CSV table of C-alpha atoms in Angstrom, one decimal:
chain,number,residue,atom,x,y,z
A,1,UNK,CA,-8.5,10.2,-7.5
A,2,UNK,CA,-6.9,6.7,-7.7
A,3,UNK,CA,-4.2,6.0,-5.2
A,4,UNK,CA,-1.9,4.8,-7.9
A,5,UNK,CA,-2.3,6.1,-11.5
A,6,UNK,CA,-0.6,5.0,-14.7
A,7,UNK,CA,-1.0,5.8,-18.3
A,8,UNK,CA,-2.6,2.6,-19.8
A,9,UNK,CA,-0.8,3.0,-23.1
A,10,UNK,CA,-0.1,1.1,-25.2
A,11,UNK,CA,3.4,2.4,-25.9
A,12,UNK,CA,4.4,1.2,-29.3
A,13,UNK,CA,8.2,1.3,-29.8
A,14,UNK,CA,10.7,-0.3,-32.2
A,15,UNK,CA,13.4,-2.6,-31.0
A,16,UNK,CA,16.3,-0.8,-29.6
A,17,UNK,CA,14.4,2.2,-28.5
A,18,UNK,CA,14.4,3.8,-25.1
A,19,UNK,CA,11.0,4.1,-23.4
A,20,UNK,CA,9.9,5.5,-20.0
A,21,UNK,CA,6.8,5.1,-17.9
A,22,UNK,CA,5.7,7.3,-15.1
A,23,UNK,CA,3.4,6.5,-12.2
A,24,UNK,CA,1.9,8.9,-9.7
A,25,UNK,CA,0.7,8.0,-6.2
A,26,UNK,CA,-1.5,10.0,-3.9
A,27,UNK,CA,-0.5,8.9,-0.4
A,28,UNK,CA,2.6,10.9,0.6
A,29,UNK,CA,3.2,8.5,3.5
A,30,UNK,CA,3.8,5.6,1.1
A,31,UNK,CA,6.8,3.5,2.2
A,32,UNK,CA,7.9,1.2,-0.6
A,33,UNK,CA,7.6,1.1,-4.3
A,34,UNK,CA,7.9,-1.6,-6.9
A,35,UNK,CA,7.6,-2.3,-10.6
A,36,UNK,CA,6.0,-5.6,-11.6
A,37,UNK,CA,5.8,-7.0,-15.1
A,38,UNK,CA,2.7,-9.0,-16.2
A,39,UNK,CA,2.6,-10.9,-19.5
A,40,UNK,CA,-0.7,-11.5,-21.2
A,41,UNK,CA,-2.8,-14.0,-19.1
A,42,UNK,CA,0.0,-14.6,-16.7
A,43,UNK,CA,0.7,-13.7,-13.1
A,44,UNK,CA,2.5,-10.4,-12.1
A,45,UNK,CA,6.2,-10.9,-11.4
A,46,UNK,CA,8.5,-8.5,-9.6
A,47,UNK,CA,10.7,-6.6,-12.0
A,48,UNK,CA,12.5,-4.4,-9.5
A,49,UNK,CA,12.1,-2.5,-6.2
A,50,UNK,CA,12.4,1.3,-6.4
A,51,UNK,CA,14.8,2.9,-3.9
A,52,UNK,CA,15.0,6.6,-2.9
A,53,UNK,CA,18.4,6.9,-4.6
A,54,UNK,CA,17.2,5.3,-7.8
A,55,UNK,CA,18.4,1.9,-8.9
A,56,UNK,CA,19.5,0.2,-12.1
A,57,UNK,CA,19.2,-3.4,-13.2
A,58,UNK,CA,20.8,-4.0,-16.6
A,59,UNK,CA,18.7,-2.2,-19.1
A,60,UNK,CA,16.1,-1.1,-16.5
A,61,UNK,CA,16.3,2.0,-14.3
A,62,UNK,CA,13.8,3.0,-11.7
A,63,UNK,CA,13.6,6.3,-10.0
A,64,UNK,CA,11.5,7.8,-7.2
A,65,UNK,CA,10.6,11.4,-6.8
A,66,UNK,CA,9.0,11.8,-3.3
A,67,UNK,CA,8.5,15.6,-3.7
A,68,UNK,CA,6.3,15.1,-6.8
A,69,UNK,CA,5.0,11.7,-5.7
A,70,UNK,CA,5.9,9.7,-8.8
A,71,UNK,CA,8.1,6.8,-9.8
A,72,UNK,CA,9.5,6.1,-13.2
A,73,UNK,CA,10.8,3.1,-15.1
A,74,UNK,CA,13.2,3.6,-18.0
A,75,UNK,CA,13.9,0.7,-20.4
A,76,UNK,CA,16.9,1.1,-22.7
A,77,UNK,CA,17.6,-0.9,-25.9
A,78,UNK,CA,14.1,-2.4,-25.9
A,79,UNK,CA,13.7,-6.1,-26.8
A,80,UNK,CA,10.7,-7.9,-28.3
A,81,UNK,CA,10.6,-9.8,-25.1
A,82,UNK,CA,10.0,-6.6,-23.1
A,83,UNK,CA,6.4,-6.5,-24.5
A,84,UNK,CA,4.2,-6.8,-21.5
A,85,UNK,CA,2.2,-4.7,-19.0
A,86,UNK,CA,4.2,-2.9,-16.4
A,87,UNK,CA,2.4,-2.5,-13.0
A,88,UNK,CA,3.4,0.3,-10.6
A,89,UNK,CA,2.9,-0.9,-7.0
A,90,UNK,CA,3.0,1.2,-3.9
A,91,UNK,CA,3.2,0.0,-0.3
A,92,UNK,CA,1.0,2.5,1.4
A,93,UNK,CA,0.8,3.8,5.0
A,94,UNK,CA,-2.1,1.4,5.7
A,95,UNK,CA,0.3,-1.6,5.2
A,96,UNK,CA,-1.2,-2.6,1.9
A,97,UNK,CA,0.2,-3.0,-1.6
A,98,UNK,CA,-1.7,-0.9,-4.0
A,99,UNK,CA,-1.5,-1.8,-7.7
A,100,UNK,CA,-1.8,0.5,-10.6
A,101,UNK,CA,-3.8,-0.7,-13.6
A,102,UNK,CA,-0.6,-1.0,-15.6
A,103,UNK,CA,1.0,0.4,-18.7
A,104,UNK,CA,1.1,-1.8,-21.8
A,105,UNK,CA,4.3,-1.8,-23.8
A,106,UNK,CA,4.5,-3.3,-27.4
A,107,UNK,CA,8.0,-3.6,-28.9
A,108,UNK,CA,8.0,-4.2,-32.6
A,109,UNK,CA,10.7,-5.5,-34.9
B,1,UNK,CA,10.8,-25.1,-7.0
B,2,UNK,CA,7.0,-24.7,-6.9
B,3,UNK,CA,6.6,-21.3,-5.1
B,4,UNK,CA,2.9,-20.4,-5.1
B,5,UNK,CA,0.5,-23.0,-6.6
B,6,UNK,CA,-3.2,-22.3,-7.3
B,7,UNK,CA,-5.8,-24.9,-8.1
B,8,UNK,CA,-7.9,-25.1,-10.2
B,9,UNK,CA,-6.5,-23.1,-13.2
B,10,UNK,CA,-10.0,-22.7,-14.8
B,11,UNK,CA,-13.5,-23.2,-13.7
B,12,UNK,CA,-17.0,-22.4,-14.9
B,13,UNK,CA,-19.8,-22.2,-12.4
B,14,UNK,CA,-23.5,-21.5,-12.5
B,15,UNK,CA,-25.0,-18.7,-10.5
B,16,UNK,CA,-25.6,-19.9,-6.9
B,17,UNK,CA,-23.0,-22.6,-6.9
B,18,UNK,CA,-20.2,-22.7,-4.4
B,19,UNK,CA,-16.6,-23.5,-4.8
B,20,UNK,CA,-13.2,-23.2,-3.1
B,21,UNK,CA,-10.0,-22.0,-4.6
B,22,UNK,CA,-6.8,-23.4,-3.1
B,23,UNK,CA,-3.5,-21.6,-2.7
B,24,UNK,CA,-0.4,-23.4,-1.5
B,25,UNK,CA,3.1,-21.9,-0.9
B,26,UNK,CA,6.3,-23.7,0.0
B,27,UNK,CA,8.4,-20.7,0.9
B,28,UNK,CA,7.4,-20.6,4.6
B,29,UNK,CA,5.9,-17.2,4.1
B,30,UNK,CA,3.8,-15.8,6.9
B,31,UNK,CA,1.6,-13.5,4.8
B,32,UNK,CA,-0.8,-14.7,2.1
B,33,UNK,CA,-3.2,-12.7,0.0
B,34,UNK,CA,-6.1,-13.2,-2.5
B,35,UNK,CA,-6.6,-10.7,-5.3
B,36,UNK,CA,-9.0,-10.4,-8.2
B,37,UNK,CA,-8.0,-8.8,-11.4
B,38,UNK,CA,-10.6,-7.3,-13.8
B,39,UNK,CA,-10.0,-5.3,-17.0
B,40,UNK,CA,-9.3,-1.6,-16.2
B,41,UNK,CA,-9.4,-2.2,-12.5
B,42,UNK,CA,-6.0,-3.5,-11.6
B,43,UNK,CA,-5.5,-6.0,-8.8
B,44,UNK,CA,-7.8,-5.6,-5.9
B,45,UNK,CA,-7.2,-7.3,-2.5
B,46,UNK,CA,-10.1,-9.6,-1.4
B,47,UNK,CA,-8.8,-11.0,1.9
B,48,UNK,CA,-5.4,-11.6,3.4
B,49,UNK,CA,-3.7,-13.5,6.3
B,50,UNK,CA,-0.8,-12.5,8.5
B,51,UNK,CA,-0.3,-16.0,9.8
B,52,UNK,CA,-1.7,-19.4,10.4
B,53,UNK,CA,-5.2,-19.1,11.9
B,54,UNK,CA,-5.7,-15.4,11.1
B,55,UNK,CA,-7.6,-13.7,8.3
B,56,UNK,CA,-8.6,-10.1,7.5
B,57,UNK,CA,-10.7,-8.3,5.0
B,58,UNK,CA,-9.2,-6.4,2.1
B,59,UNK,CA,-10.7,-3.9,-0.3
B,60,UNK,CA,-13.4,-6.1,-1.8
B,61,UNK,CA,-14.3,-8.9,0.6
B,62,UNK,CA,-18.1,-9.2,0.1
B,63,UNK,CA,-19.2,-12.6,-1.2
B,64,UNK,CA,-16.0,-14.3,-0.3
B,65,UNK,CA,-14.7,-16.2,2.7
B,66,UNK,CA,-11.2,-17.4,3.5
B,67,UNK,CA,-9.5,-19.8,5.9
B,68,UNK,CA,-5.8,-20.4,6.8
B,69,UNK,CA,-5.8,-23.6,8.9
B,70,UNK,CA,-2.2,-24.4,7.8
B,71,UNK,CA,0.6,-21.9,7.3
B,72,UNK,CA,1.2,-23.1,3.7
B,73,UNK,CA,-2.4,-23.0,2.6
B,74,UNK,CA,-4.9,-20.2,2.0
B,75,UNK,CA,-8.4,-21.1,0.8
B,76,UNK,CA,-10.8,-18.7,-0.9
B,77,UNK,CA,-14.5,-19.7,-0.9
B,78,UNK,CA,-17.4,-18.5,-2.9
B,79,UNK,CA,-20.6,-19.6,-1.0
B,80,UNK,CA,-23.1,-18.5,-3.7
B,81,UNK,CA,-21.4,-17.5,-6.9
B,82,UNK,CA,-22.6,-14.4,-8.8
B,83,UNK,CA,-21.8,-13.2,-12.4
B,84,UNK,CA,-20.0,-10.2,-10.9
B,85,UNK,CA,-17.5,-12.6,-9.4
B,86,UNK,CA,-16.3,-13.6,-12.9
B,87,UNK,CA,-12.6,-12.6,-12.8
B,88,UNK,CA,-9.1,-13.8,-12.6
B,89,UNK,CA,-8.1,-14.7,-9.1
B,90,UNK,CA,-4.5,-14.5,-7.9
B,91,UNK,CA,-3.0,-15.7,-4.7
B,92,UNK,CA,0.2,-14.2,-3.4
B,93,UNK,CA,2.5,-14.6,-0.5
B,94,UNK,CA,5.3,-12.7,1.2
B,95,UNK,CA,7.7,-13.2,4.0
B,96,UNK,CA,6.5,-10.2,5.9
B,97,UNK,CA,4.3,-7.2,5.2
B,98,UNK,CA,7.0,-4.6,5.9
B,99,UNK,CA,7.0,-3.5,2.3
B,100,UNK,CA,8.2,-6.8,1.0
B,101,UNK,CA,7.4,-7.8,-2.6
B,102,UNK,CA,4.8,-10.5,-3.1
B,103,UNK,CA,5.2,-13.8,-5.0
B,104,UNK,CA,2.1,-14.7,-7.1
B,105,UNK,CA,0.6,-17.9,-8.2
B,106,UNK,CA,-0.3,-18.3,-11.9
B,107,UNK,CA,-4.0,-17.5,-11.4
B,108,UNK,CA,-7.5,-19.1,-11.6
B,109,UNK,CA,-9.8,-18.0,-14.3
B,110,UNK,CA,-13.3,-18.2,-13.0
B,111,UNK,CA,-16.5,-17.7,-15.1
B,112,UNK,CA,-19.9,-17.5,-13.5
B,113,UNK,CA,-22.8,-18.0,-15.9
């Protein structure tokens, strides 16, 4: 079992739609969680950290469920510019960042 | 506002050749990392450094060496390139390793023929 698992997608949604991604992690002792965004042929960029209480940044909401060991990312009112690959990242108990393989999002007009 | 800078951006090598990838950061970060990204595999850690003069192995260190002689620079070396090392290489840095997010360079696309 992979330490961090994501649905690769692609998720095809129209502009204005709400879309959600989930990510599961296997190490229950994992400490910190992040969502990164990666555009085609570009470097990963931090989108947001994920806090235990959940957190929101504009149209983006991240939540953590420690009991079920998953994190989620909700995007409201999708824009064309949201098209990218979203990487789930977990800081595990071995002091390493572990990256998921990413979920691809395509927002169409 | 450079952040993390990688050189070169692209390179094509023949099997058996050697080369060095350079990563430089201007954020005074202690921690630096080298990753490779392959289709369907996600980012995998090659080597990392927790400070000037220190290096450690990551998940896939074989075939690579690194050096951190200066705090701002982290070099990745391929002594004898193999086709399996064809990949996109990313350097990253972070202030600490206490669950802090990492800042990435824009990558080096390396092809080994």
